[in-house]
CSV table of C-alpha atoms in Angstrom, one decimal:
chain,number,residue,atom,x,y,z
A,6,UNK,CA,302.6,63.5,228.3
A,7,UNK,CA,305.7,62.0,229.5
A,8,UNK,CA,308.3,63.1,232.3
A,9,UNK,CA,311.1,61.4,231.2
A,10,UNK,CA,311.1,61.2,227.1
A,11,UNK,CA,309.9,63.0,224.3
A,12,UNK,CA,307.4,61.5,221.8
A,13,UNK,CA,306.1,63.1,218.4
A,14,UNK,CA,304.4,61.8,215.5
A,15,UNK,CA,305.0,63.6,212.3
A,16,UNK,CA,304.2,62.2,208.6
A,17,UNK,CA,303.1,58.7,209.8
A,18,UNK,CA,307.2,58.5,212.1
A,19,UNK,CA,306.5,58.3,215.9
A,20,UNK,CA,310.3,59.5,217.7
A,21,UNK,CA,311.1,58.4,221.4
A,22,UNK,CA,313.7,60.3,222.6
A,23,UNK,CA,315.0,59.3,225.9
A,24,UNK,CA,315.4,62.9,227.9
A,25,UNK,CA,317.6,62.0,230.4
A,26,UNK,CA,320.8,63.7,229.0
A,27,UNK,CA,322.0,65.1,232.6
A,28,UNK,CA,322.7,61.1,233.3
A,29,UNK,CA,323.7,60.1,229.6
A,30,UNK,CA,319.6,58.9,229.3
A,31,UNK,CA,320.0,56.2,232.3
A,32,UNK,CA,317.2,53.9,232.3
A,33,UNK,CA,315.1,54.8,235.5
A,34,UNK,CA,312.2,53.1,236.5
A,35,UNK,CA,310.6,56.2,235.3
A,36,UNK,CA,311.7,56.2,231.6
A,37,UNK,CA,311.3,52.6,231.5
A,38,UNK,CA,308.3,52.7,232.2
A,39,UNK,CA,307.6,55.8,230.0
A,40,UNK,CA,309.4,53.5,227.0
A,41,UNK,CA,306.5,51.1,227.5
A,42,UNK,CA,303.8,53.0,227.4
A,43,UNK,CA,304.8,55.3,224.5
A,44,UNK,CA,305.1,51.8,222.7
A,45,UNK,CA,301.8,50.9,223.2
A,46,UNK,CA,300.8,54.1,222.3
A,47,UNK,CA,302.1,54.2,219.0
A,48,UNK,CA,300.9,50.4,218.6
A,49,UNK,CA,297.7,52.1,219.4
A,50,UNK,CA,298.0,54.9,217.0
A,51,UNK,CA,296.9,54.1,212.8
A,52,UNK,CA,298.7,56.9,212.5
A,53,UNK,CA,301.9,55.9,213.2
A,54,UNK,CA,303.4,53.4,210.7
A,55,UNK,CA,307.2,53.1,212.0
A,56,UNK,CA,308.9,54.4,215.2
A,57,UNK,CA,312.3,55.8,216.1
A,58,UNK,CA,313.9,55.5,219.3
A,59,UNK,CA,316.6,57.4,220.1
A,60,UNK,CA,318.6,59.3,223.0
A,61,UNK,CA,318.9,62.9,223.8
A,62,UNK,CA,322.2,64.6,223.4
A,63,UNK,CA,325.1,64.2,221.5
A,64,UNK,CA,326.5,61.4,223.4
A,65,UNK,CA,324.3,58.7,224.5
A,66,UNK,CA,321.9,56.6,223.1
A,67,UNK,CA,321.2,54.8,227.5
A,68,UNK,CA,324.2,54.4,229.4
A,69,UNK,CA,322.1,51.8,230.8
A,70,UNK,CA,320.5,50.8,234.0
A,71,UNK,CA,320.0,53.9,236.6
A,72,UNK,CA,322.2,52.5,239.5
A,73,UNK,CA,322.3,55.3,242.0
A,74,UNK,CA,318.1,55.2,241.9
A,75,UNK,CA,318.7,52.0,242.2
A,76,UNK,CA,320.1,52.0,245.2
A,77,UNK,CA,318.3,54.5,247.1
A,78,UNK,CA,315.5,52.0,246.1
A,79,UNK,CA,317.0,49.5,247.4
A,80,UNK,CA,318.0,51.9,251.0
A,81,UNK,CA,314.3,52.6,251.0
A,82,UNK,CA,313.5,49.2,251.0
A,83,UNK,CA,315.7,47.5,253.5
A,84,UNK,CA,318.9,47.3,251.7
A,85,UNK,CA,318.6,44.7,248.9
A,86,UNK,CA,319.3,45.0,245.6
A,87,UNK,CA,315.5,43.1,244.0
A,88,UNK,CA,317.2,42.7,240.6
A,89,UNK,CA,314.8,39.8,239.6
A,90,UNK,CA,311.9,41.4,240.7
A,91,UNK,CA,313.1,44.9,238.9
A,92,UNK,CA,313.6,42.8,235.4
A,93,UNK,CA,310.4,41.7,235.4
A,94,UNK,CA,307.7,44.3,236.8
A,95,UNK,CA,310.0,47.0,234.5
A,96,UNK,CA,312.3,45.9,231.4
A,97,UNK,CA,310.4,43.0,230.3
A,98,UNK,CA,307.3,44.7,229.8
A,99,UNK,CA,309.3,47.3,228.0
A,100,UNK,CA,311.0,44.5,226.0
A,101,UNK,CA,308.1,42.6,224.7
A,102,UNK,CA,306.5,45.7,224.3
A,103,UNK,CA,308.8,46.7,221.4
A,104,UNK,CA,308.9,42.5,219.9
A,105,UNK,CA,305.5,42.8,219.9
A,106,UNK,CA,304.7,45.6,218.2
A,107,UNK,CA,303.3,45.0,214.8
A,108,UNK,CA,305.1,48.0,213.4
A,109,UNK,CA,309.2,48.3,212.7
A,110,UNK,CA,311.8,50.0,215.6
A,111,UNK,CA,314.6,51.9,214.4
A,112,UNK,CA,316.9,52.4,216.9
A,113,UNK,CA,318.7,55.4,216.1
A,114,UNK,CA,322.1,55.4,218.2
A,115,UNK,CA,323.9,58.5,218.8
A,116,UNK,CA,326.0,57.7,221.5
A,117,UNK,CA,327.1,54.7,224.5
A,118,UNK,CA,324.9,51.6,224.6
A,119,UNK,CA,325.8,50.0,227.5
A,120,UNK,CA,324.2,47.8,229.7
A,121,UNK,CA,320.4,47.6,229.6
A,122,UNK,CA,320.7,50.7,226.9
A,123,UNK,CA,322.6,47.9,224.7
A,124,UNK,CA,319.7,45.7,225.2
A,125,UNK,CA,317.1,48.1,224.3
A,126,UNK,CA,319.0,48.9,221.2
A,127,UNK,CA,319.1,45.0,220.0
A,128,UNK,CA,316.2,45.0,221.1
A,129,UNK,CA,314.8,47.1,217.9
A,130,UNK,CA,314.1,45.5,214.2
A,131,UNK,CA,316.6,47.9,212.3
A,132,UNK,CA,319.5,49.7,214.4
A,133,UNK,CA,322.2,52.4,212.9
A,134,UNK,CA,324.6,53.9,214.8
A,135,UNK,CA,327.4,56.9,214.9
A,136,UNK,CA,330.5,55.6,214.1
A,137,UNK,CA,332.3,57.0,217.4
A,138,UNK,CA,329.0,55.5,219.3
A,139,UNK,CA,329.5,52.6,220.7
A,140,UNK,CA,327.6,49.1,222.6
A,141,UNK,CA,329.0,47.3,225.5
A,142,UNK,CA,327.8,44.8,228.1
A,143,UNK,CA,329.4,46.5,230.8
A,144,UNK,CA,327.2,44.0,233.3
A,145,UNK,CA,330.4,42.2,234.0
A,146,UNK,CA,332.7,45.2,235.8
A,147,UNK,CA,329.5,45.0,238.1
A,148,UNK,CA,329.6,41.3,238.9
A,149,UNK,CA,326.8,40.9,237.1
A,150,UNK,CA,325.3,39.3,233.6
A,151,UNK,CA,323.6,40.8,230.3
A,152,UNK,CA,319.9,41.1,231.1
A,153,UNK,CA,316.8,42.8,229.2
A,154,UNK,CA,317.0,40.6,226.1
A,155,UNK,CA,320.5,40.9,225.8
A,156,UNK,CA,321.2,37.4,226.4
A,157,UNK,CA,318.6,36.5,223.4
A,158,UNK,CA,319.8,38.8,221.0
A,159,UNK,CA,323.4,38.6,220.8
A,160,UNK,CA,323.9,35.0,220.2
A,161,UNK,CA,321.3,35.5,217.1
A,162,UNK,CA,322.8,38.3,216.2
A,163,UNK,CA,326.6,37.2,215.8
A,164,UNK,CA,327.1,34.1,217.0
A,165,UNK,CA,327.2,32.4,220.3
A,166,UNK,CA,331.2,32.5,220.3
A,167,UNK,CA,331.5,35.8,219.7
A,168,UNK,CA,328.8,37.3,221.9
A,169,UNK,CA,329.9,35.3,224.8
A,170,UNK,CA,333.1,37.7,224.4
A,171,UNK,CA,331.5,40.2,224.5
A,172,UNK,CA,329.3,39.3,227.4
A,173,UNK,CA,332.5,38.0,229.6
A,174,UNK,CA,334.7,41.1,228.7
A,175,UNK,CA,332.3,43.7,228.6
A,176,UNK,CA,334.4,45.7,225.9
A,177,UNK,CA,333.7,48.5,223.9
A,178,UNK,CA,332.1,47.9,220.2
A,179,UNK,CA,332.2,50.9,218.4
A,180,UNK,CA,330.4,51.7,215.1
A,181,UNK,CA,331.9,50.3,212.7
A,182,UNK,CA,332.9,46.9,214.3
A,183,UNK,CA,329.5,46.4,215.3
A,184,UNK,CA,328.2,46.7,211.4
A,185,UNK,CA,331.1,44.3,210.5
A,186,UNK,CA,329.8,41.8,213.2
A,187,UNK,CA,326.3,42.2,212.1
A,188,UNK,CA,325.5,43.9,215.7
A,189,UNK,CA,323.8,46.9,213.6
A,190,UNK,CA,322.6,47.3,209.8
A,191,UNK,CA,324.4,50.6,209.3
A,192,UNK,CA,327.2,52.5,210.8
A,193,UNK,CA,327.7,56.2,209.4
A,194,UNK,CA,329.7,59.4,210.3
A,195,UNK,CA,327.4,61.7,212.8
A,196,UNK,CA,326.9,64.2,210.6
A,197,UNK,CA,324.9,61.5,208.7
A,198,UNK,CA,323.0,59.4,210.9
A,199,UNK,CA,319.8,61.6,210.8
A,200,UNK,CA,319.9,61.3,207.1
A,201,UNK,CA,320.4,57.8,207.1
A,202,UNK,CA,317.9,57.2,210.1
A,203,UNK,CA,315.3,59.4,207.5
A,204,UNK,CA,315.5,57.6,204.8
A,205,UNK,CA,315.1,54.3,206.6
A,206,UNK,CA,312.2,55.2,208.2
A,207,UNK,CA,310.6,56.9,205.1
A,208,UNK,CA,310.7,54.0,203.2
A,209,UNK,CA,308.8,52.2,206.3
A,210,UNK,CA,306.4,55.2,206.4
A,211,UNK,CA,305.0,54.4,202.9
A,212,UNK,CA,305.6,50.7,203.3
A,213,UNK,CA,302.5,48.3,203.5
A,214,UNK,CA,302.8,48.4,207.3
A,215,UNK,CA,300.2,45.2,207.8
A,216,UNK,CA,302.5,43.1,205.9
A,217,UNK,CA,305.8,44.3,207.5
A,218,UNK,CA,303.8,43.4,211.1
A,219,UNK,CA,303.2,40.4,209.9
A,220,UNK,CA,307.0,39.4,208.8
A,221,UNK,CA,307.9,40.8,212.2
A,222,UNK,CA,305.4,38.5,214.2
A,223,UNK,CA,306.5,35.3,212.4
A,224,UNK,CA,310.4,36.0,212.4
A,225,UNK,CA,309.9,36.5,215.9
A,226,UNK,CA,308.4,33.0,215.9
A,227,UNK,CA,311.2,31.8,213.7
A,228,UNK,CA,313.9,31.8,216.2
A,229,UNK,CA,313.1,29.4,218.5
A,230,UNK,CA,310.6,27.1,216.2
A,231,UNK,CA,311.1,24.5,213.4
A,232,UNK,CA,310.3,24.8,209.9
A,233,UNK,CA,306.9,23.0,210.2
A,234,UNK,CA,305.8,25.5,212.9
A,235,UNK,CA,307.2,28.4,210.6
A,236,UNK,CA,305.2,26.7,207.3
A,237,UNK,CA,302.2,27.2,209.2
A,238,UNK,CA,303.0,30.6,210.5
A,239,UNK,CA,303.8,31.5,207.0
A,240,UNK,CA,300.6,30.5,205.8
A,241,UNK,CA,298.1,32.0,208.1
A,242,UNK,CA,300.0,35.2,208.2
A,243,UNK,CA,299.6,35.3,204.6
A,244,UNK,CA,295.9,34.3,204.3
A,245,UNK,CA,295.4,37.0,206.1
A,246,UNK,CA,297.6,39.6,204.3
A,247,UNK,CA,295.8,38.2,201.0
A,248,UNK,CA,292.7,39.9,202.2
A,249,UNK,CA,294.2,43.4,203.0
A,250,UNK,CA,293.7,46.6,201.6
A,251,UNK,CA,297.5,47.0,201.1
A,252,UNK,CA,297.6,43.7,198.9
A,253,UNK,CA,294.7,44.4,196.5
A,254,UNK,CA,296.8,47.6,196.4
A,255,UNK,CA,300.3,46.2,195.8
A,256,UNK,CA,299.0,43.6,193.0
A,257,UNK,CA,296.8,45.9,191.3
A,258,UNK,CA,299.8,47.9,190.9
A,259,UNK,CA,302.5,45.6,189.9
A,260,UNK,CA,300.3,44.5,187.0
A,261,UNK,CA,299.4,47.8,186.4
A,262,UNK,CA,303.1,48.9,186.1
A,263,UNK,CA,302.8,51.5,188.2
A,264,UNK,CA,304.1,52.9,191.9
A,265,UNK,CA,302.1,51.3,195.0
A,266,UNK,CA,300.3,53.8,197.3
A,267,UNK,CA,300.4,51.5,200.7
A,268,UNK,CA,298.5,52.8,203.6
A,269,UNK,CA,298.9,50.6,206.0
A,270,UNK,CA,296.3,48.6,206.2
């Protein structure tokens, strides 16, 4: 279904694995463009209730941006490097794809996240990581600047002072740094990352996945609104949860005293 990933949907999880390992899971045209479309897939899909993305291999999540395609691109077309035009006909499709989607991203990182791999990583609503993996805005050994979302996230994420740091040095974060900075939720040893990725995305599984589309849609709003804005948000979103399945469901059972059974709608 796709060249450059693998996708599977098993008890209501959708897993994106970036299949690149030969190139530590670079981000080609290619998989980018394979990222976006199994997004809209699983947004698609009422099957699919939470998604994991992840990287193939042991040691990288995306090293990031695919430079020696890149250039030969670039060769191919006369020499120049078309960065702007490359951001926005590629990553910020793939981007909005995954802020948009009315379902939770786990990013499960196994390895680097560096580059445009760092930004797809912030880019998710719940990221753990290895603790010998690692996130780095390696842009700057290149001349260059954080792109994909990265510019967005990390000032939101740990403060402007800080992620200007990290943005101007381009140093290595590792694991358990990052969860001290609030870059990620959870850092864990290896040999528990795919246990604590599970139960994550179990819980999401079973959630009421209307409602946690909803939250996601107006805490996106939330970060570059005011509180009036967000009031309003707040209250249409909910009007409309009111009226779902999932909330006859969930206050049925709470003054039932019993379990909710969510399905996700």
């Amino acid at each position: 279904m796709y060249e450059n990933l693998l996708y599977d949907v098993t008890n209501a999880v959708c897993r994106i694995t970036l299949n690149r390992p030969q190139v530590y899971n670079a981000l080609s045209p290619g998989l980018i463009r394979d990222i976006t479309g199994a997004i809209e897939t699983a947004a698609e899909d009422d099957q699919v209730r939470v998604i994991v993305i992840t990287g193939a291999g042991e040691k990288a999540f995306s090293s990031g941006a695919d430079l020696k395609e890149g250039v030969v691109q670039a060769a191919s077309s006369g020499g120049a490097l078309k960065l702007g035009e490359s951001l926005r006909t590629t990553y910020h499709p793939m981007i909005q794809a995954i802020r948009n989607l009315p379902k939770p991203v786990i990013g499960r990182i196994n390895g680097v996240a560096a580059g445009a791999g760092c930004s797809l990583a912030l880019a998710c609503d719940v990221v753990i990581c290895a603790n010998e993996a690692y996130f780095s805005q390696i842009f700057v050994n290149i001349g260059l600047m954080p792109d994909a979302g990265s510019t967005f996230f990390l000032p939101r994420l740990i403060g402007p002072q800080r992620a200007f740091e990290l943005c101007s040095t381009g140093r290595r974060v590792y694991g358990p740094e990052a969860a001290q900075l609030g870059l990620v939720n959870q850092s864990v040893p290896a040999d528990e990352l795919d246990t604590a990725v599970n139960n994550v995305a179990g819980y999401y599984a079973t959630a009421p996945t209307r409602a946690i589309g909803a939250m996601k849609h107006v805490l996106n709003q939330s970060l570059y609104s005011n509180l009036e804005h967000q009031l309003e948000q707040e209250a249409d979103s909910q009007d409309g949860l009111g009226r779902s399945a999932d909330a006859t469901e969930g206050i049925g059972a709470f003054l039932m005293k019993r379990k909710a059974n969510f399905l996700g709608k």
